[in-house]
Every structure is written in structure tokens, then in C-alpha cells.
Coordinates of C-alpha atoms in Angstrom, one line a residue:
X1 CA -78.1 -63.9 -254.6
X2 CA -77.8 -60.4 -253.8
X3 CA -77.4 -61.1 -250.3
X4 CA -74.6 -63.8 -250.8
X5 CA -73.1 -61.3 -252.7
X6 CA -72.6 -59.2 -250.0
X7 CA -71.7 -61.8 -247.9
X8 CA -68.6 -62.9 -249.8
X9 CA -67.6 -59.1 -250.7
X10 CA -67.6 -58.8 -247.0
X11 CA -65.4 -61.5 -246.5
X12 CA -63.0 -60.4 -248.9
X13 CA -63.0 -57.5 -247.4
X14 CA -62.1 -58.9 -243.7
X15 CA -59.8 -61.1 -245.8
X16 CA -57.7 -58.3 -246.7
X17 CA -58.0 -56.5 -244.0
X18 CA -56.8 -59.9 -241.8
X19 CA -53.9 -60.3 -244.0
X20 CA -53.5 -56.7 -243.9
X21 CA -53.2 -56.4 -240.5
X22 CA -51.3 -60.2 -239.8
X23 CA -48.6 -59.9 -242.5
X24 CA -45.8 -56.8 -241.9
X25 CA -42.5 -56.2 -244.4
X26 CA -39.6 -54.9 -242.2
X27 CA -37.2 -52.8 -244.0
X28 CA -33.5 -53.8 -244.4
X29 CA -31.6 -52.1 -241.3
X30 CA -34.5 -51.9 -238.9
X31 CA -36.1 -53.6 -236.2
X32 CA -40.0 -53.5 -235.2
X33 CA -41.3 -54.1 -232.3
X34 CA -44.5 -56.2 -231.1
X35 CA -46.7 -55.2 -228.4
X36 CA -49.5 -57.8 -227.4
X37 CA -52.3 -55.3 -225.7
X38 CA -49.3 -52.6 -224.9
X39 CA -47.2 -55.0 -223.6
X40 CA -43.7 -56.1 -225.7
X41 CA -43.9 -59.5 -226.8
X42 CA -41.1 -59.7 -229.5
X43 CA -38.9 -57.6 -232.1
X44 CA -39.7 -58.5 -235.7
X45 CA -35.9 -58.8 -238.0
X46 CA -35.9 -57.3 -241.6
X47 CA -38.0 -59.2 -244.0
X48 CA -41.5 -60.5 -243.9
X49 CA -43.3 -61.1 -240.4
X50 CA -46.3 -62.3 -239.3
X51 CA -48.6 -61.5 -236.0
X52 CA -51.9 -61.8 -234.7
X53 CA -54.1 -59.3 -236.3
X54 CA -56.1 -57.1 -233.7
X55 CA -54.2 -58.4 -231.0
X56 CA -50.8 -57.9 -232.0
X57 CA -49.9 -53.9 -233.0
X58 CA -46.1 -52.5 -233.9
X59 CA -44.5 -50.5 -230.9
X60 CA -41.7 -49.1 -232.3
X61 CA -40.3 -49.1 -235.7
X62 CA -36.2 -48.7 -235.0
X63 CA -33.1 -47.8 -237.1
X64 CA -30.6 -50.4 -236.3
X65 CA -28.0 -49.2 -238.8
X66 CA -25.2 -46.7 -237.3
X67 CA -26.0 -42.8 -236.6
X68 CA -24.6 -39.9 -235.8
X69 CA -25.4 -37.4 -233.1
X70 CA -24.3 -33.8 -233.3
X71 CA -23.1 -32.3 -230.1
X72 CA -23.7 -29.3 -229.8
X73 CA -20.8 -26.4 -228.4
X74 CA -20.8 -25.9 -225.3
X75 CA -17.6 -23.6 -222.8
X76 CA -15.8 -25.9 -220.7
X77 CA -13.8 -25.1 -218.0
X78 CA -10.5 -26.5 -217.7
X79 CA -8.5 -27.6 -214.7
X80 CA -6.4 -24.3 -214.8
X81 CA -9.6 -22.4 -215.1
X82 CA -9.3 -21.6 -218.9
X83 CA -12.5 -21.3 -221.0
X84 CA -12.5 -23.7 -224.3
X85 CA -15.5 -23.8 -226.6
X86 CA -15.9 -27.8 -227.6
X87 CA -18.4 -29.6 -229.5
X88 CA -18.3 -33.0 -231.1
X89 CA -20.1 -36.1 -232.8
X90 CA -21.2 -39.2 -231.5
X91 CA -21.4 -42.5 -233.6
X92 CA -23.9 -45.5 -232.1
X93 CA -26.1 -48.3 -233.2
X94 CA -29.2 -50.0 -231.5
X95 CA -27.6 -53.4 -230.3
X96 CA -31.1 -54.3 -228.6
X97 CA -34.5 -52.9 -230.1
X98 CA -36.1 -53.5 -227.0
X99 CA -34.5 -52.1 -224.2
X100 CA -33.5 -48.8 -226.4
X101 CA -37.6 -48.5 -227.1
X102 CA -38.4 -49.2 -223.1
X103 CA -35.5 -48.3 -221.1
X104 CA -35.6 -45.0 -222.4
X105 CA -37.1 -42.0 -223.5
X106 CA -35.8 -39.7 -226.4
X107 CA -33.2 -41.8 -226.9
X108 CA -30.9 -39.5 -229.2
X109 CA -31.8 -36.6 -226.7
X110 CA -30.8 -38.8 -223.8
X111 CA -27.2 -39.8 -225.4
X112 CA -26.6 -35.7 -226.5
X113 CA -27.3 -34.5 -222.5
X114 CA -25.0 -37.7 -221.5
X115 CA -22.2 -36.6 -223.8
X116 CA -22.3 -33.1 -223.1
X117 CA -22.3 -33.6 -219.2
X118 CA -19.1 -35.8 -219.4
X119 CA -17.5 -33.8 -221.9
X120 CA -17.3 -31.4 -219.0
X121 CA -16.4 -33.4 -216.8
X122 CA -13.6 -34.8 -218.9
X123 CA -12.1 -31.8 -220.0
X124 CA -12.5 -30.2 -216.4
X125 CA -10.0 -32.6 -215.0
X126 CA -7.4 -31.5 -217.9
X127 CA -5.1 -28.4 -218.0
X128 CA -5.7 -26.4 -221.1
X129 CA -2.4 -27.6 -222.9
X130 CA -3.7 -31.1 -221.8
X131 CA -6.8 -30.6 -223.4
X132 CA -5.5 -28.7 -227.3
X133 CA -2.3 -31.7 -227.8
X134 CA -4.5 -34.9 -226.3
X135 CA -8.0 -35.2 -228.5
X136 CA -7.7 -38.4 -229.0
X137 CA -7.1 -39.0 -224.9
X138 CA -10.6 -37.2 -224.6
X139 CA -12.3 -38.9 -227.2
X140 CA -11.2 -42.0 -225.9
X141 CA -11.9 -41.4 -222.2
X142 CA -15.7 -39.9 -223.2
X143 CA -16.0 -43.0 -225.4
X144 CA -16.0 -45.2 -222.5
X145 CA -17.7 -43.6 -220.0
X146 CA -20.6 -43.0 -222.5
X147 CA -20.8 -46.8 -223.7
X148 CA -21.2 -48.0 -220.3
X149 CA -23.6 -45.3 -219.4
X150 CA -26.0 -46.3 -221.9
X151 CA -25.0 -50.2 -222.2
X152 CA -28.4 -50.4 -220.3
X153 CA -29.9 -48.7 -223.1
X154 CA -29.3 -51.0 -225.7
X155 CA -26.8 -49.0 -227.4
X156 CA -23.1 -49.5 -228.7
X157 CA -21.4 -46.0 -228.7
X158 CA -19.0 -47.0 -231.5
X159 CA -16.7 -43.7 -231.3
X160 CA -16.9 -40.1 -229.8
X161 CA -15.1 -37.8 -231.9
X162 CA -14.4 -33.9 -230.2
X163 CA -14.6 -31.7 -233.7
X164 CA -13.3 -28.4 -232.5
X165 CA -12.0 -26.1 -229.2
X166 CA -12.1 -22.9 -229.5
X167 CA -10.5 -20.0 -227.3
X168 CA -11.2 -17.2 -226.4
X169 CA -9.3 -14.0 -228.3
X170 CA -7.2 -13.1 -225.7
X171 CA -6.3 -16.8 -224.4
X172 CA -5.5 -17.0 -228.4
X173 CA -3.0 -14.3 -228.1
X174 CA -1.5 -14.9 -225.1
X175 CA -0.7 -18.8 -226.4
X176 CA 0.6 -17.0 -229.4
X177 CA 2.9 -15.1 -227.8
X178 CA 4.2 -17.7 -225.2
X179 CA 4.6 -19.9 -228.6
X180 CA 6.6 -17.5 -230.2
X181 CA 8.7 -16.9 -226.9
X182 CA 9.4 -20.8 -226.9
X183 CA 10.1 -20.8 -230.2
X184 CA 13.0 -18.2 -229.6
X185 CA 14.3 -20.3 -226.6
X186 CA 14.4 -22.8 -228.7
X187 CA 16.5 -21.3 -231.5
X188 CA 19.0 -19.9 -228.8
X189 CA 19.4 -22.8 -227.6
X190 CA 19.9 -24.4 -230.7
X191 CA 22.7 -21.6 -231.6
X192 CA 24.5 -22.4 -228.0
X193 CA 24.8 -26.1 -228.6
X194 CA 26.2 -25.5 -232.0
X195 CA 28.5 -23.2 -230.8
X196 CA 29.6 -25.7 -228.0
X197 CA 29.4 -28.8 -230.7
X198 CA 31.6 -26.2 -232.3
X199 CA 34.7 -25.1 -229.8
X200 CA 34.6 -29.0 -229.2
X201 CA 35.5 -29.7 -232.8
X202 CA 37.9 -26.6 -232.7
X203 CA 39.8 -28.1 -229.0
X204 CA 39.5 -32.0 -230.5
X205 CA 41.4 -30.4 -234.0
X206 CA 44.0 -28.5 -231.1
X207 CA 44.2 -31.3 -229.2
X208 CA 45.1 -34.0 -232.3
X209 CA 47.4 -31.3 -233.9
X210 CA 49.2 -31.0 -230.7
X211 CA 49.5 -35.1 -230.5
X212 CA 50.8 -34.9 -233.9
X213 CA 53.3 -32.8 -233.2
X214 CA 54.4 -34.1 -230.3
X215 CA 54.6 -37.2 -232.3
X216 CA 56.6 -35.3 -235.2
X217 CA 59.1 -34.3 -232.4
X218 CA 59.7 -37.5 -230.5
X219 CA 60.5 -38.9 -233.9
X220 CA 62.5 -36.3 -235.3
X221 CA 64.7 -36.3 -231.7
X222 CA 65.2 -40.5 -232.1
X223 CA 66.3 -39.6 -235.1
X224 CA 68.9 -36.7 -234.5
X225 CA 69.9 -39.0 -231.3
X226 CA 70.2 -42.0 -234.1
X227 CA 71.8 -39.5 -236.1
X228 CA 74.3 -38.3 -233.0
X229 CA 75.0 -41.8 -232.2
X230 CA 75.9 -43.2 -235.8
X231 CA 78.5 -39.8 -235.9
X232 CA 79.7 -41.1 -232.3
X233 CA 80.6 -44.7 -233.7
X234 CA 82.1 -43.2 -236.7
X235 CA 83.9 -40.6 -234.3
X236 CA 85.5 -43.6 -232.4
X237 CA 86.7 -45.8 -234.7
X238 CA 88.2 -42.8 -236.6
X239 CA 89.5 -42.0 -233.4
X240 CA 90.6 -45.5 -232.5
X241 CA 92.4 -46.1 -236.4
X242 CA 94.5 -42.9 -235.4
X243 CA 95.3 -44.4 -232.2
X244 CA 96.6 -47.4 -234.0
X245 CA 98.5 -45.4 -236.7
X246 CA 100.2 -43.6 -233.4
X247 CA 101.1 -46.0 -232.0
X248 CA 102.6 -47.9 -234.8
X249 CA 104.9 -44.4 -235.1
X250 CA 102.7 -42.8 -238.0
X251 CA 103.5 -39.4 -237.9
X252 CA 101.0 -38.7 -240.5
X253 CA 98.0 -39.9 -238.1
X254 CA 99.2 -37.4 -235.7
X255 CA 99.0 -34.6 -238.5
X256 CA 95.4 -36.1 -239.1
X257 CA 94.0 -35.7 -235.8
X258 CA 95.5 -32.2 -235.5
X259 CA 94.2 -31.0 -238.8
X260 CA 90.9 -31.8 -238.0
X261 CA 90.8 -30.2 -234.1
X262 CA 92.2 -26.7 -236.0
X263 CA 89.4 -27.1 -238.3
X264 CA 86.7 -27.3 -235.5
X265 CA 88.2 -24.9 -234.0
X266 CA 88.3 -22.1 -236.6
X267 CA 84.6 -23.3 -237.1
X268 CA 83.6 -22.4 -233.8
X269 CA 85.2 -18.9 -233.8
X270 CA 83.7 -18.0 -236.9
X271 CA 80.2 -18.9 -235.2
X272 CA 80.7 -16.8 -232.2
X273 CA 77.8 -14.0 -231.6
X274 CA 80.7 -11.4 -231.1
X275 CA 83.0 -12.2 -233.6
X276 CA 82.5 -9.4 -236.5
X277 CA 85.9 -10.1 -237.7
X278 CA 89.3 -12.0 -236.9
X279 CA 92.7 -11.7 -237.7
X280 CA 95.1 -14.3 -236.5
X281 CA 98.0 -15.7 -238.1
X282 CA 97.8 -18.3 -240.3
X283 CA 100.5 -21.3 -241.2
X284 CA 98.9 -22.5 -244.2
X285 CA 101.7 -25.2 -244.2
X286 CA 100.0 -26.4 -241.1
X287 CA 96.3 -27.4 -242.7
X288 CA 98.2 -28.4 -246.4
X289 CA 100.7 -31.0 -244.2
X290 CA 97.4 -32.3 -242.6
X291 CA 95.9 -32.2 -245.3
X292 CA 99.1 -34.7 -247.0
X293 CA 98.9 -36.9 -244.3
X294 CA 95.6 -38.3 -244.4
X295 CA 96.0 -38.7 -248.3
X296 CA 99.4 -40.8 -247.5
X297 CA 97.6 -42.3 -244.4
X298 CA 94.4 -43.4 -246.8
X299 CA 96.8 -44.5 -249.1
X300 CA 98.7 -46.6 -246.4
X301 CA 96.0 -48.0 -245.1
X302 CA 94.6 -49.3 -248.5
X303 CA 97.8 -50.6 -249.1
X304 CA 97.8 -52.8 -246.2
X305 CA 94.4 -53.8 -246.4
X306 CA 96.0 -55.3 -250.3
X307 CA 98.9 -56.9 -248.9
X308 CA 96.3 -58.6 -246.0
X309 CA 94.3 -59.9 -248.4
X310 CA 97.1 -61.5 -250.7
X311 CA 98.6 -63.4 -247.8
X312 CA 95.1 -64.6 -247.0
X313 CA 95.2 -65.8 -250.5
X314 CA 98.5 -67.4 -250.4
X315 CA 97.5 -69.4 -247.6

């Protein structure tokens, strides 16, 4: 009995040690995997596994969730031979647990040197304004070159982020100063075009006033020349109701069209520049027997128009 009793504690014992040894619990986000007498046989998923006990043995116990690698600062040398201090981070994932725990060795090490060594050669090819305005060209252009660098690998480089350049003091200073500078062109130029936008404005205003004028004048001349023609008519056919009264012996007509010559004439000697004063003779009988005749020749006239317009009547 005693014996059998340490038969079957043995057996447990190998029991547990067998289920020990066959039965493996992966954790969530990580990938195991299985070497068959130090050879890879297979990559055990999350969850619970099962191998051959003292055949089977884990490899490699892997993080397949995404990680981040610190790059550490390093001077670069730009393509105008300026110094910039850069570092950066780099985000991957294990896409295949096997070739990331075969194909390489120190594999976080291994993607750190290949970052850094394209970093430089990146930023090399760039000129140093280049370089501080286009990050995200860098990151981008790094990103690539590193994915397919370590594709082999296993490895997804999901994004390559650069955190910081630095200069040196008296690059600093020196872009300070030509920032400054540009900053002043800038503003002069500024003030010239508004002054410019400016004498524009002021010409255009010239220019339109100097339409409108023109305009003011062309219409004030059509009228004085409407004006000049309307006196013209009226001129004529006062003119040509004289002529008539003339010739039908009206000797008050002829008093008319003298009384209103003298008149202009009197007119235009009392304009004259030189004329300070003027004593002439004067016939007042003249004017006041000019002035009686075109009363009697109105009065004439609207008597003739009456008797015109009776015998119209009559008929």
C-alpha cells in the first residue's frame, strides 16, 4: 500500500507537471513562439495553447500591440552645411512574430540605428530653411524608407514623428536677424503699394472729375448755343415783322428797329474797358418816339390779328 502510494503521488506529480508543461495561457496583445528542439515550429495567438511537453519549449514571448521608440538627438548636417540638433519617435507593431524573433537581433536597437542613419541622410539632402518649414516632408520621407527597410523584419513602422531641431546660438541669431530684416522689407513694401493703391485712387478721382466737367461744359455750351439759337429765331422774326410793317409804310416799325440799335449801342459803350465816363448829347425825343411806336405798332398788330379772326368767323 505504501508503495502504490507512491506510485500514484508520482503520477500526479508527472500529471501536473505534463499538463504543466503542455498547456500555455498567451496574454491578450502578444504572440509566443514555438521551438521544436530550437527549431521554430509555430507562433501561439492570445488565449489558451497547447504543445508537446519536453519536446515543444517557448522561443520568444512578443509584444504585438504598438510601441514607441525614442530617437535619440543626434547634429545633422544640412545641404548648406548648417548644424541642426534632431531627435524623434518612432511608432511600429510586430506584423509577423516570426521573422521579427529570427530575422533579427535587438530588434528595437536595430530600428533606433536605422532611423538615426536615415535621419541623416534625409535631412542632409535639405537646406536648412527646407529642413525648419517641411517636418512633415521629413517625417514622411523617413517613414518610408524605414518601413521598407525593416518590412523583412516583420515590422509595420506606422509613423516617424521628428520632435525637435535645434540650432546652434549663433545660427539662432543670425535667422533672427535675417527674420527681422524680411519683416522690414516686407512692411516697406507694404507702405509702397498703398501709397501706389493710393495716387491711383487720387489720379482715378482727377481723372472722373475732369470727365465730369468736361461733361458739365459740353452741356452747358449746347445749351448757351440752344439758348443763342432760340434768341436768333426770335431775332428774325422780330426782324422779319418789321420788315413787313416797312414795307406796308409803317413809320412806327422804322422808329422800332432804330430804338432798339441806339439801345445796343449805348450798351456797348458803357461796357468798354476805357470808358470812365461819357458825355454825348442826348435827344430824349428820340428813345421816347421809339419807345411810342412799338406801343402803337403792338397795338396795331393786335388789332389786326382781331379783325383776322372776325372775318375768319364771318365766313
Amino acid at each position: 500500500m505504501e508503495a502504490f502510494g507512491i506510485f500514484a503521488t508520482t503520477i500526479v506529480v508527472v500529471t501536473i507537471i505534463f499538463i504543466a508543461k503542455a498547456v500555455k495561457a498567451v496574454p491578450q496583445g502578444e504572440k509566443w513562439t514555438v521551438e521544436r528542439f530550437g527549431r521554430y515550429t509555430r507562433t501561439l495567438e492570445s488565449g489558451l495553447n497547447i504543445i508537446v511537453p519536453f519536446i515543444d519549449s517557448i522561443g520568444r514571448k512578443l509584444t504585438v500591440m504598438e510601441q514607441v521608440l525614442d530617437v535619440p538627438a543626434q547634429t545633422v548636417i544640412t545641404k548648406d552645411n548648417a548644424a541642426v540638433v534632431a531627435d524623434g519617435v518612432v511608432f511600429f507593431r510586430i506584423d509577423d512574430a516570426a521573422s521579427a524573433a529570427y530575422q533579427v537581433r535587438n530588434l528595437e536597437e536595430a530600428i533606433v540605428n536605422l532611423t538615426t542613419t536615415n535621419l541623416r541622410s534625409v535631412i542632409g539632402s535639405m537646406d536648412l530653411d527646407d529642413t525648419l518649414s517641411n517636418r512633415s516632408k521629413i517625417n514622411d520621407v523617413l517613414m518610408g524608407i524605414v518601413d521598407d527597410a525593416t518590412n523583412p523584419w516583420g515590422v509595420k513602422i506606422v509613423r516617424i514623428e521628428i520632435r525637435d531641431l535645434k540650432m546652434e546660438p549663433e545660427l539662432q541669431k543670425a535667422m533672427n536677424m535675417q527674420m527681422t530684416a524680411e519683416r522690414k522689407r516686407r512692411a516697406q513694401v507694404l507702405e509702397a503699394t498703398g501709397k501706389r493703391e493710393a495716387e491711383i485712387l487720387q489720379a482715378e478721382g482727377e481723372k472722373q472729375a475732369a470727365i465730369l466737367r468736361a461733361e458739365g461744359e459740353r452741356q452747358a455750351a449746347f445749351l448757351e448755343a440752344e439758348a443763342r439759337e432760340r434768341e436768333a429765331k426770335a431775332e428774325a422774326e422780330a426782324t422779319r415783322v418789321v420788315s413787313e410793317a416797312i414795307a406796308s409804310g409803317n413809320i412806327q416799325a422804322v422808329q422800332y428797329f432804330l430804338g432798339i440799335k441806339y439801345v445796343e449801342a449805348l450798351q456797348q459803350i458803357g461796357k468798354a474797358d476805357n470808358s470812365k465816363l461819357v458825355l454825348m448829347p442826348l435827344e430824349a425825343s428820340g428813345i421816347t418816339g421809339a419807345v411810342a411806336g412799338v406801343t402803337e405798332l403792338v397795338q396795331q398788330m393786335g388789332a389786326d390779328n382781331k379783325a383776322l379772326t372776325s372775318s375768319s368767323s364771318g365766313r
